Amino acid sequence: MADFHAPGSMVWSREALLGYLYGFGAEPIEINGKRVAAGYEVKRLLGPSKFPAGLFRNDAHAELSAVIFTNACALSKFNRVALTRGMQSHVGRYVRYGRFYDRKPGALEGIPFCFDVLSDDYRALWPQGWEPWCAELEVFHNPFARHPLPTELLPEASHWLEVDGAMDCRHYYDTGILWSRSLIIAADDPMPTYETLPAWLEDLARRRAARE
């Protein structure tokens, strides 16, 4: 086992951004024995500042056309793109795990995945056969913008737009990644699965502690 990379708080900042910009959130509740997603209004951010939420809920910030965001702006992104485009790996096996978007209506959780970045299965997630730079790029549009940002400027990004009073997310790629982490393991280590990763990471922590 060689190394571990994680994007830190970027994994979770996306959900907070939705609440801050549009003033809404969602949480699972149980109705008649079935778990469903229920929306709720967000008026202020959590924490001592109590900062107001809903930046894009009125025309007070009409000069701000959109917010462009990615939760994958990390060194691991540069490595994965280069590896899937043919760069030779000199560090062992590069693994990416996390959850895909589940686009089924009413889905509450993402679909788990764990791939060797150099595998054909991983490359096949995208039609061009490699990981694109903009795979996790999202554009949150201000419905009150004085000068709306044309979606054509970033055609392969995911665009959040208000359509008939409701927020709609338009995706370019069929594959959408909700969150992920990347890790590097020795070339002769067995490939972990999403289910075995917790034990794998615990073992990695024990090995590191033993070396210190």
XYZ file of N, CA and C in Angstrom:
636
model
N 0.854 -1.186 0.000
C 0.000 0.000 0.000
C 0.894 1.242 0.000
N 0.666 2.110 -0.968
C 1.618 3.177 -1.168
C 1.146 4.537 -0.664
N -0.036 4.952 -1.017
C -0.415 6.320 -0.698
C -1.930 6.471 -0.758
N -2.402 7.624 -0.290
C -3.847 7.892 -0.271
C -4.062 9.370 -0.536
N -4.954 9.680 -1.458
C -5.279 11.066 -1.769
C -6.778 11.273 -1.604
N -7.150 12.385 -1.005
C -8.573 12.723 -0.875
C -8.741 14.210 -1.096
N -9.857 14.637 -1.698
C -10.088 16.050 -1.960
C -10.555 16.841 -0.771
N -10.570 16.242 0.412
C -10.905 16.976 1.619
C -12.319 17.501 1.613
N -12.481 18.763 2.037
C -13.825 19.311 2.219
C -14.579 19.467 0.907
N -13.884 19.416 -0.242
C -14.595 19.569 -1.516
C -15.612 18.461 -1.735
N -15.406 17.311 -1.083
C -16.359 16.211 -1.224
C -17.744 16.652 -0.786
N -17.805 17.465 0.265
C -19.096 17.803 0.867
C -19.554 19.233 0.582
N -18.683 20.112 0.071
C -19.049 21.516 -0.090
C -20.128 21.735 -1.136
N -20.304 20.797 -2.069
C -21.315 20.952 -3.111
C -22.716 21.064 -2.508
N -23.040 20.198 -1.536
C -24.374 20.232 -0.943
C -24.625 21.557 -0.233
N -23.604 22.084 0.430
C -23.755 23.368 1.099
C -23.950 24.489 0.085
N -23.300 24.379 -1.071
C -23.418 25.413 -2.094
C -24.839 25.504 -2.631
N -25.499 24.373 -2.827
C -26.885 24.381 -3.297
C -27.794 25.143 -2.335
N -27.612 24.898 -1.048
C -28.421 25.596 -0.058
C -28.123 27.085 -0.025
N -26.852 27.426 -0.139
C -26.472 28.838 -0.091
C -27.013 29.614 -1.288
N -26.906 29.040 -2.486
C -27.305 29.762 -3.691
C -28.819 29.818 -3.874
N -29.491 28.692 -3.661
C -30.910 28.609 -4.006
C -31.839 28.544 -2.793
N -31.280 28.422 -1.611
C -32.112 28.462 -0.415
C -32.993 27.254 -0.209
N -32.519 26.087 -0.627
C -33.292 24.866 -0.376
C -32.343 23.711 -0.111
N -32.889 22.693 0.524
C -32.155 21.459 0.774
C -33.130 20.292 0.723
N -32.615 19.105 0.933
C -33.469 17.914 0.944
C -32.939 16.935 1.975
N -33.848 16.191 2.559
C -33.466 15.185 3.538
C -34.412 13.993 3.419
N -33.928 12.789 3.758
C -34.803 11.617 3.683
C -35.757 11.561 4.866
N -37.020 11.273 4.593
C -38.009 11.053 5.643
C -38.770 9.770 5.305
N -39.484 9.264 6.268
C -40.243 8.035 6.054
C -41.734 8.345 6.004
N -42.373 7.921 4.922
C -43.813 8.098 4.748
C -44.414 6.745 4.402
N -45.333 6.287 5.253
C -45.983 4.982 5.046
C -44.961 3.860 4.870
N -43.912 3.928 5.684
C -42.902 2.868 5.660
C -41.900 2.967 4.530
N -41.956 4.034 3.738
C -41.040 4.189 2.613
C -40.234 5.473 2.772
N -38.904 5.358 2.567
C -38.042 6.523 2.670
C -38.113 7.327 1.366
N -38.404 8.610 1.500
C -38.498 9.494 0.344
C -37.740 10.782 0.661
N -37.420 11.518 -0.393
C -36.738 12.798 -0.216
C -37.761 13.906 -0.008
N -37.521 14.730 0.984
C -38.411 15.860 1.266
C -37.600 17.143 1.228
N -38.077 18.120 0.485
C -37.386 19.391 0.394
C -37.725 20.297 1.571
N -36.825 21.203 1.853
C -37.076 22.181 2.911
C -36.360 23.488 2.550
N -36.865 24.556 3.092
C -36.307 25.877 2.817
C -35.131 26.158 3.735
N -34.095 26.764 3.182
C -32.912 27.153 3.950
C -32.849 28.674 3.977
N -32.946 29.248 5.156
C -32.918 30.700 5.274
C -31.542 31.220 5.685
N -30.837 30.455 6.518
C -29.514 30.877 6.955
C -28.583 29.676 7.009
N -27.305 29.926 6.807
C -26.319 28.865 6.869
C -26.086 28.457 8.311
N -25.666 27.206 8.494
C -25.341 26.725 9.822
C -24.070 27.408 10.329
N -23.921 27.467 11.631
C -22.728 28.065 12.206
C -23.043 29.375 12.899
N -22.064 29.902 13.614
C -22.305 31.110 14.423
C -22.583 32.351 13.580
N -22.135 32.400 12.320
C -22.332 33.606 11.513
C -23.799 33.808 11.121
N -24.570 32.693 11.007
C -25.974 32.769 10.577
C -26.110 33.541 9.260
N -25.201 33.299 8.338
C -25.167 34.033 7.080
C -26.405 33.710 6.258
N -27.055 34.700 5.658
C -28.283 34.444 4.889
C -28.035 33.529 3.698
N -28.957 32.626 3.445
C -28.898 31.743 2.280
C -29.805 32.292 1.183
N -29.721 31.695 0.001
C -30.580 32.105 -1.092
C -30.023 33.258 -1.906
N -28.738 33.209 -2.240
C -28.107 34.277 -3.014
C -28.807 34.503 -4.352
N -29.324 33.421 -4.948
C -29.970 33.504 -6.256
C -31.496 33.451 -6.169
N -32.089 33.851 -5.054
C -33.537 33.778 -4.915
C -34.242 35.108 -5.175
N -33.479 36.154 -5.477
C -34.072 37.440 -5.835
C -33.096 38.181 -6.741
N -33.463 39.383 -7.160
C -32.645 40.122 -8.115
C -31.597 41.021 -7.464
N -31.351 40.830 -6.182
C -30.372 41.667 -5.493
C -28.957 41.453 -6.005
N -28.705 40.297 -6.616
C -27.360 39.997 -7.119
C -27.424 39.693 -8.614
N -28.178 40.501 -9.325
C -28.398 40.267 -10.752
C -27.124 40.399 -11.577
N -26.107 41.075 -11.049
C -24.850 41.204 -11.793
C -24.026 39.918 -11.769
N -24.372 38.998 -10.888
C -23.680 37.708 -10.808
C -24.440 36.701 -11.666
N -23.880 36.330 -12.795
C -24.596 35.478 -13.747
C -24.655 34.028 -13.307
N -23.570 33.509 -12.727
C -23.516 32.090 -12.378
C -22.321 31.842 -11.478
N -22.336 30.698 -10.835
C -21.192 30.212 -10.062
C -20.734 28.907 -10.702
N -19.460 28.843 -11.033
C -18.876 27.634 -11.633
C -18.125 26.892 -10.545
N -18.429 25.611 -10.404
C -17.926 24.836 -9.258
C -17.491 23.446 -9.706
N -16.483 22.925 -9.034
C -16.129 21.511 -9.175
C -15.634 20.999 -7.835
N -16.002 19.770 -7.509
C -15.489 19.158 -6.279
C -14.334 18.217 -6.588
N -13.743 18.357 -7.793
C -12.648 17.468 -8.195
C -11.404 18.253 -8.588
N -11.278 19.481 -8.088
C -10.106 20.294 -8.425
C -8.959 19.928 -7.487
N -8.344 18.782 -7.745
C -7.289 18.276 -6.895
C -6.215 17.618 -7.753
N -5.058 17.377 -7.166
C -3.962 16.753 -7.898
C -4.375 15.411 -8.484
N -5.231 14.680 -7.766
C -5.658 13.377 -8.260
C -6.387 13.491 -9.588
N -7.107 14.607 -9.823
C -7.792 14.817 -11.101
C -6.780 14.893 -12.247
N -5.713 15.650 -12.062
C -4.685 15.758 -13.090
C -4.063 14.392 -13.382
N -3.823 13.622 -12.337
C -3.240 12.293 -12.525
C -4.180 11.368 -13.287
N -5.457 11.363 -12.916
C -6.407 10.457 -13.573
C -6.576 10.798 -15.047
N -6.705 12.081 -15.355
C -6.858 12.476 -16.758
C -5.650 12.029 -17.573
N -4.460 12.269 -17.045
C -3.249 11.881 -17.771
C -3.148 10.366 -17.925
N -3.476 9.624 -16.880
C -3.387 8.162 -16.940
C -4.377 7.588 -17.944
N -5.597 8.103 -17.954
C -6.587 7.563 -18.890
C -6.293 7.981 -20.329
N -5.453 9.010 -20.506
C -5.049 9.403 -21.856
C -3.770 8.698 -22.305
N -3.220 7.798 -21.452
C -2.083 7.001 -21.889
C -0.785 7.201 -21.145
N -0.742 8.110 -20.162
C 0.487 8.286 -19.394
C 0.800 7.023 -18.599
N 2.052 6.627 -18.560
C 2.444 5.429 -17.836
C 2.475 5.704 -16.333
N 1.955 4.767 -15.569
C 1.967 4.907 -14.117
C 3.252 4.331 -13.553
N 3.906 5.112 -12.670
C 5.147 4.662 -12.043
C 4.981 4.477 -10.534
N 3.735 4.527 -10.064
C 3.522 4.509 -8.617
C 2.708 3.311 -8.149
N 2.325 2.435 -9.054
C 1.504 1.302 -8.660
C 0.134 1.387 -9.300
N -0.874 1.020 -8.559
C -2.239 1.000 -9.085
C -3.004 2.204 -8.563
N -3.662 2.914 -9.467
C -4.421 4.102 -9.118
C -5.897 3.726 -9.053
N -6.520 3.958 -7.915
C -7.897 3.532 -7.674
C -8.761 4.754 -7.379
N -9.955 4.763 -7.949
C -10.933 5.802 -7.638
C -12.211 5.142 -7.148
N -12.755 5.651 -6.050
C -14.000 5.110 -5.517
C -14.906 6.249 -5.063
N -16.190 5.963 -4.972
C -17.159 6.974 -4.568
C -18.558 6.542 -4.932
N -19.379 7.502 -5.333
C -20.760 7.197 -5.715
C -21.152 7.983 -6.968
N -21.793 7.260 -7.891
C -22.382 7.884 -9.068
C -23.711 8.531 -8.683
N -24.124 9.522 -9.479
C -25.504 9.982 -9.396
C -26.429 8.823 -9.749
N -27.500 8.688 -8.983
C -28.575 7.770 -9.346
C -29.706 8.632 -9.887
N -29.920 8.556 -11.192
C -30.864 9.449 -11.841
C -32.308 8.945 -11.800
N -32.535 7.825 -11.135
C -33.913 7.344 -11.020
C -34.729 8.316 -10.164
N -35.978 8.605 -10.547
C -36.826 9.498 -9.749
C -36.966 8.978 -8.314
N -36.755 9.864 -7.359
C -36.911 9.497 -5.958
C -35.704 8.845 -5.327
N -34.606 8.678 -6.077
C -33.406 8.054 -5.513
C -32.846 8.929 -4.394
N -32.433 8.285 -3.312
C -31.939 9.012 -2.147
C -30.431 8.935 -1.994
N -29.808 7.953 -2.604
C -28.370 7.775 -2.446
C -27.736 7.510 -3.798
N -26.442 7.787 -3.879
C -25.719 7.493 -5.095
C -25.403 6.012 -5.223
N -24.907 5.628 -6.399
C -24.555 4.239 -6.687
C -23.064 4.053 -6.433
N -22.674 3.154 -5.528
C -21.251 3.002 -5.204
C -20.448 2.433 -6.367
N -19.186 2.860 -6.446
C -18.281 2.326 -7.459
C -16.861 2.290 -6.910
N -16.045 1.459 -7.508
C -14.621 1.380 -7.193
C -13.922 0.831 -8.435
N -13.028 1.616 -9.039
C -12.398 1.243 -10.295
C -10.886 1.422 -10.238
N -10.198 0.550 -10.962
C -8.815 0.805 -11.325
C -8.856 1.834 -12.453
N -8.204 2.972 -12.269
C -8.273 4.059 -13.239
C -7.742 3.634 -14.610
N -6.832 2.665 -14.634
C -6.266 2.206 -15.903
C -7.089 1.105 -16.571
N -8.191 0.730 -15.967
C -8.989 -0.360 -16.523
C -9.866 0.123 -17.677
N -10.212 -0.821 -18.550
C -11.126 -0.505 -19.648
C -12.502 -0.110 -19.120
N -12.920 -0.719 -18.009
C -14.233 -0.395 -17.437
C -14.297 1.067 -17.012
N -13.197 1.572 -16.454
C -13.193 2.973 -16.026
C -13.217 3.898 -17.234
N -12.397 3.634 -18.213
C -12.365 4.484 -19.415
C -13.717 4.476 -20.141
N -14.411 3.364 -20.062
C -15.696 3.241 -20.773
C -16.803 4.078 -20.128
N -16.545 4.691 -18.982
C -17.552 5.541 -18.356
C -17.852 6.774 -19.199
N -16.926 7.135 -20.094
C -17.092 8.323 -20.926
C -16.970 7.947 -22.396
N -17.763 8.553 -23.264
C -17.819 8.128 -24.667
C -16.502 8.289 -25.409
N -15.654 9.236 -24.997
C -14.393 9.425 -25.686
C -13.315 8.429 -25.248
N -13.611 7.652 -24.187
C -12.676 6.618 -23.753
C -11.623 7.084 -22.782
N -11.776 8.264 -22.221
C -10.886 8.752 -21.165
C -11.655 9.729 -20.289
N -11.090 10.017 -19.107
C -11.767 10.933 -18.189
C -11.598 12.366 -18.677
N -12.683 13.071 -18.934
C -12.576 14.455 -19.405
C -12.330 15.424 -18.252
N -11.749 16.555 -18.593
C -11.467 17.566 -17.575
C -12.748 18.065 -16.911
N -13.811 18.178 -17.664
C -15.024 18.817 -17.148
C -16.039 17.814 -16.618
N -15.605 16.593 -16.304
C -16.551 15.561 -15.873
C -17.312 15.964 -14.613
N -16.704 16.710 -13.697
C -17.384 17.111 -12.456
C -17.660 18.608 -12.416
N -17.567 19.278 -13.556
C -17.787 20.716 -13.590
C -19.287 21.017 -13.582
N -19.714 21.897 -12.665
C -21.124 22.257 -12.547
C -21.264 23.773 -12.599
N -22.291 24.227 -13.300
C -22.562 25.656 -13.410
C -23.925 25.928 -12.775
N -23.938 26.750 -11.744
C -25.160 27.112 -11.047
C -25.591 28.493 -11.545
N -26.653 28.517 -12.333
C -27.087 29.749 -12.984
C -28.000 30.570 -12.075
N -27.817 31.872 -12.148
C -28.675 32.797 -11.418
C -29.915 33.078 -12.263
N -31.111 32.649 -11.846
C -32.320 32.891 -12.649
C -32.676 34.365 -12.770
N -32.078 35.219 -11.930
C -32.343 36.654 -11.982
C -31.198 37.431 -12.638
N -30.278 36.725 -13.287
C -29.095 37.373 -13.862
C -29.479 38.386 -14.935
N -28.857 39.546 -14.869
C -29.087 40.555 -15.891
C -28.491 40.111 -17.224
N -27.395 39.377 -17.159
C -26.745 38.843 -18.352
C -26.521 37.346 -18.137
N -27.493 36.510 -18.459
C -27.360 35.067 -18.230
C -26.140 34.487 -18.950
N -25.520 33.518 -18.312
C -24.366 32.849 -18.901
C -24.845 31.803 -19.902
N -24.450 31.895 -21.170
C -24.882 30.894 -22.153
C -24.316 29.511 -21.810
N -25.167 28.516 -21.838
C -24.701 27.159 -21.554
C -23.707 26.692 -22.602
N -23.737 27.277 -23.789
C -22.834 26.880 -24.864
C -21.375 27.199 -24.549
N -21.129 28.086 -23.601
C -19.744 28.398 -23.232
C -19.060 27.217 -22.566
N -19.831 26.406 -21.856
C -19.305 25.215 -21.186
C -20.223 24.049 -21.525
N -20.164 23.554 -22.747
C -21.169 22.579 -23.207
C -21.107 21.231 -22.510
N -19.948 20.837 -21.969
C -19.832 19.523 -21.351
C -20.026 19.561 -19.835
N -20.294 20.730 -19.295
C -20.541 20.834 -17.856
C -21.990 20.467 -17.547
N -22.278 20.250 -16.263
C -23.659 20.095 -15.804
C -24.185 21.478 -15.435
N -25.380 21.800 -15.911
C -25.935 23.141 -15.716
C -27.193 23.074 -14.860
N -27.190 23.872 -13.782
C -28.355 24.012 -12.918
C -29.119 25.255 -13.364
N -30.375 25.045 -13.797
C -31.192 26.122 -14.343
C -32.588 26.067 -13.736
N -33.210 27.227 -13.621
C -34.601 27.265 -13.176
C -35.511 27.171 -14.392
N -36.358 26.146 -14.410
C -37.278 25.911 -15.520
C -38.693 25.825 -14.950
N -39.552 26.738 -15.352
C -40.944 26.765 -14.887
C -41.028 26.765 -13.359
N -40.151 27.535 -12.735
C -40.191 27.685 -11.291
C -39.529 26.581 -10.494
N -38.932 25.589 -11.156
C -38.270 24.483 -10.468
C -36.840 24.359 -10.985
N -35.939 23.901 -10.113
C -34.551 23.733 -10.512
C -34.382 22.444 -11.300
N -33.658 22.541 -12.400
C -33.402 21.401 -13.269
C -31.912 21.323 -13.528
N -31.351 20.121 -13.407
C -29.929 19.922 -13.669
C -29.783 19.178 -14.999
N -29.125 19.798 -15.955
C -28.947 19.219 -17.280
C -27.522 18.711 -17.424
N -27.408 17.408 -17.679
C -26.104 16.760 -17.752
C -25.713 16.488 -19.196
N -24.441 16.648 -19.485
C -23.920 16.309 -20.803
C -23.543 14.831 -20.857
N -22.879 14.346 -19.808
C -22.438 12.953 -19.760
C -23.466 12.098 -19.020
N -23.656 10.881 -19.499
C -24.530 9.945 -18.791
C -23.973 9.618 -17.417
N -22.640 9.532 -17.326
C -21.983 9.260 -16.049
C -21.830 10.550 -15.269
N -22.383 10.587 -14.075
C -22.208 11.719 -13.181
C -21.706 11.221 -11.848
N -20.687 11.856 -11.309
C -20.079 11.400 -10.055
C -20.450 12.368 -8.944
N -21.148 11.847 -7.957
C -21.617 12.646 -6.830
C -20.447 13.061 -5.945
N -19.623 12.106 -5.601
C -18.390 12.379 -4.866
C -17.421 11.221 -5.102
N -16.152 11.488 -4.883
C -15.158 10.415 -5.055
C -13.898 10.745 -4.285
N -13.101 9.718 -4.073
C -11.745 9.849 -3.566
C -10.839 8.964 -4.413
N -9.577 9.315 -4.433
C -8.597 8.535 -5.183
C -7.518 8.042 -4.234
N -7.010 6.867 -4.502
C -5.920 6.327 -3.695
C -4.965 5.554 -4.593
N -3.743 5.415 -4.114
C -2.704 4.680 -4.832
C -2.305 3.484 -3.993
N -2.288 2.315 -4.612
C -1.874 1.105 -3.915
C -0.743 0.447 -4.698
N -0.049 -0.444 -4.047
C 1.050 -1.147 -4.705
C 0.513 -1.986 -5.856
N 1.342 -2.148 -6.867
C 0.918 -2.857 -8.072
C 0.497 -4.290 -7.778
N 1.098 -4.913 -6.760
C 0.767 -6.311 -6.462
C -0.300 -6.445 -5.382
N -0.858 -5.326 -4.893
C -1.956 -5.404 -3.929
C -3.235 -5.813 -4.643
N -4.088 -6.600 -4.005
C -5.366 -6.950 -4.645
C -6.242 -5.712 -4.795
N -7.026 -5.703 -5.857
C -7.923 -4.582 -6.109
C -9.051 -4.586 -5.083
N -9.219 -3.504 -4.311
C -10.319 -3.474 -3.341
C -11.654 -3.270 -4.037
N -12.729 -3.504 -3.315
C -14.066 -3.176 -3.776
C -14.616 -2.083 -2.868
N -15.734 -1.493 -3.259
C -16.332 -0.456 -2.427
C -16.672 -1.011 -1.042
N -17.110 -2.269 -1.009
C -17.511 -2.895 0.256
C -16.316 -3.208 1.148
N -15.168 -3.541 0.554
C -13.994 -3.898 1.363
C -13.127 -2.697 1.711
N -13.430 -1.533 1.163
C -12.577 -0.362 1.386
C -12.464 0.062 2.848
N -13.546 0.059 3.645
C -13.373 0.471 5.047
C -12.310 -0.344 5.783
N -12.343 -1.650 5.622
C -11.327 -2.491 6.267
C -9.958 -2.223 5.667
N -9.915 -2.000 4.356
C -8.657 -1.713 3.663
C -8.025 -0.445 4.220
N -8.812 0.600 4.404
C -8.297 1.863 4.905
C -7.891 1.771 6.371
N -8.619 0.992 7.148
C -8.222 0.780 8.540
C -6.869 0.099 8.613
N -6.665 -0.892 7.754
C -5.381 -1.582 7.716
C -4.269 -0.630 7.296
N -4.556 0.247 6.336
C -3.572 1.236 5.907
C -3.190 2.156 7.062
N -4.173 2.608 7.848
C -3.896 3.464 8.985
C -3.028 2.765 10.026
N -3.294 1.473 10.251
C -2.474 0.722 11.207
C -1.048 0.599 10.731
N -0.858 0.381 9.434
C 0.499 0.280 8.899
C 1.248 1.594 9.037
N 0.559 2.687 8.769
C 1.199 3.985 8.894
C 1.588 4.276 10.341
N 0.673 3.944 11.268
C 0.952 4.168 12.689
C 2.148 3.330 13.142
N 2.266 2.125 12.610
C 3.375 1.256 12.989
C 4.713 1.792 12.497
N 4.704 2.545 11.384
C 5.945 3.094 10.847
C 6.385 4.347 11.570
N 5.454 5.003 12.275
C 5.780 6.270 12.952
C 6.394 6.045 14.328
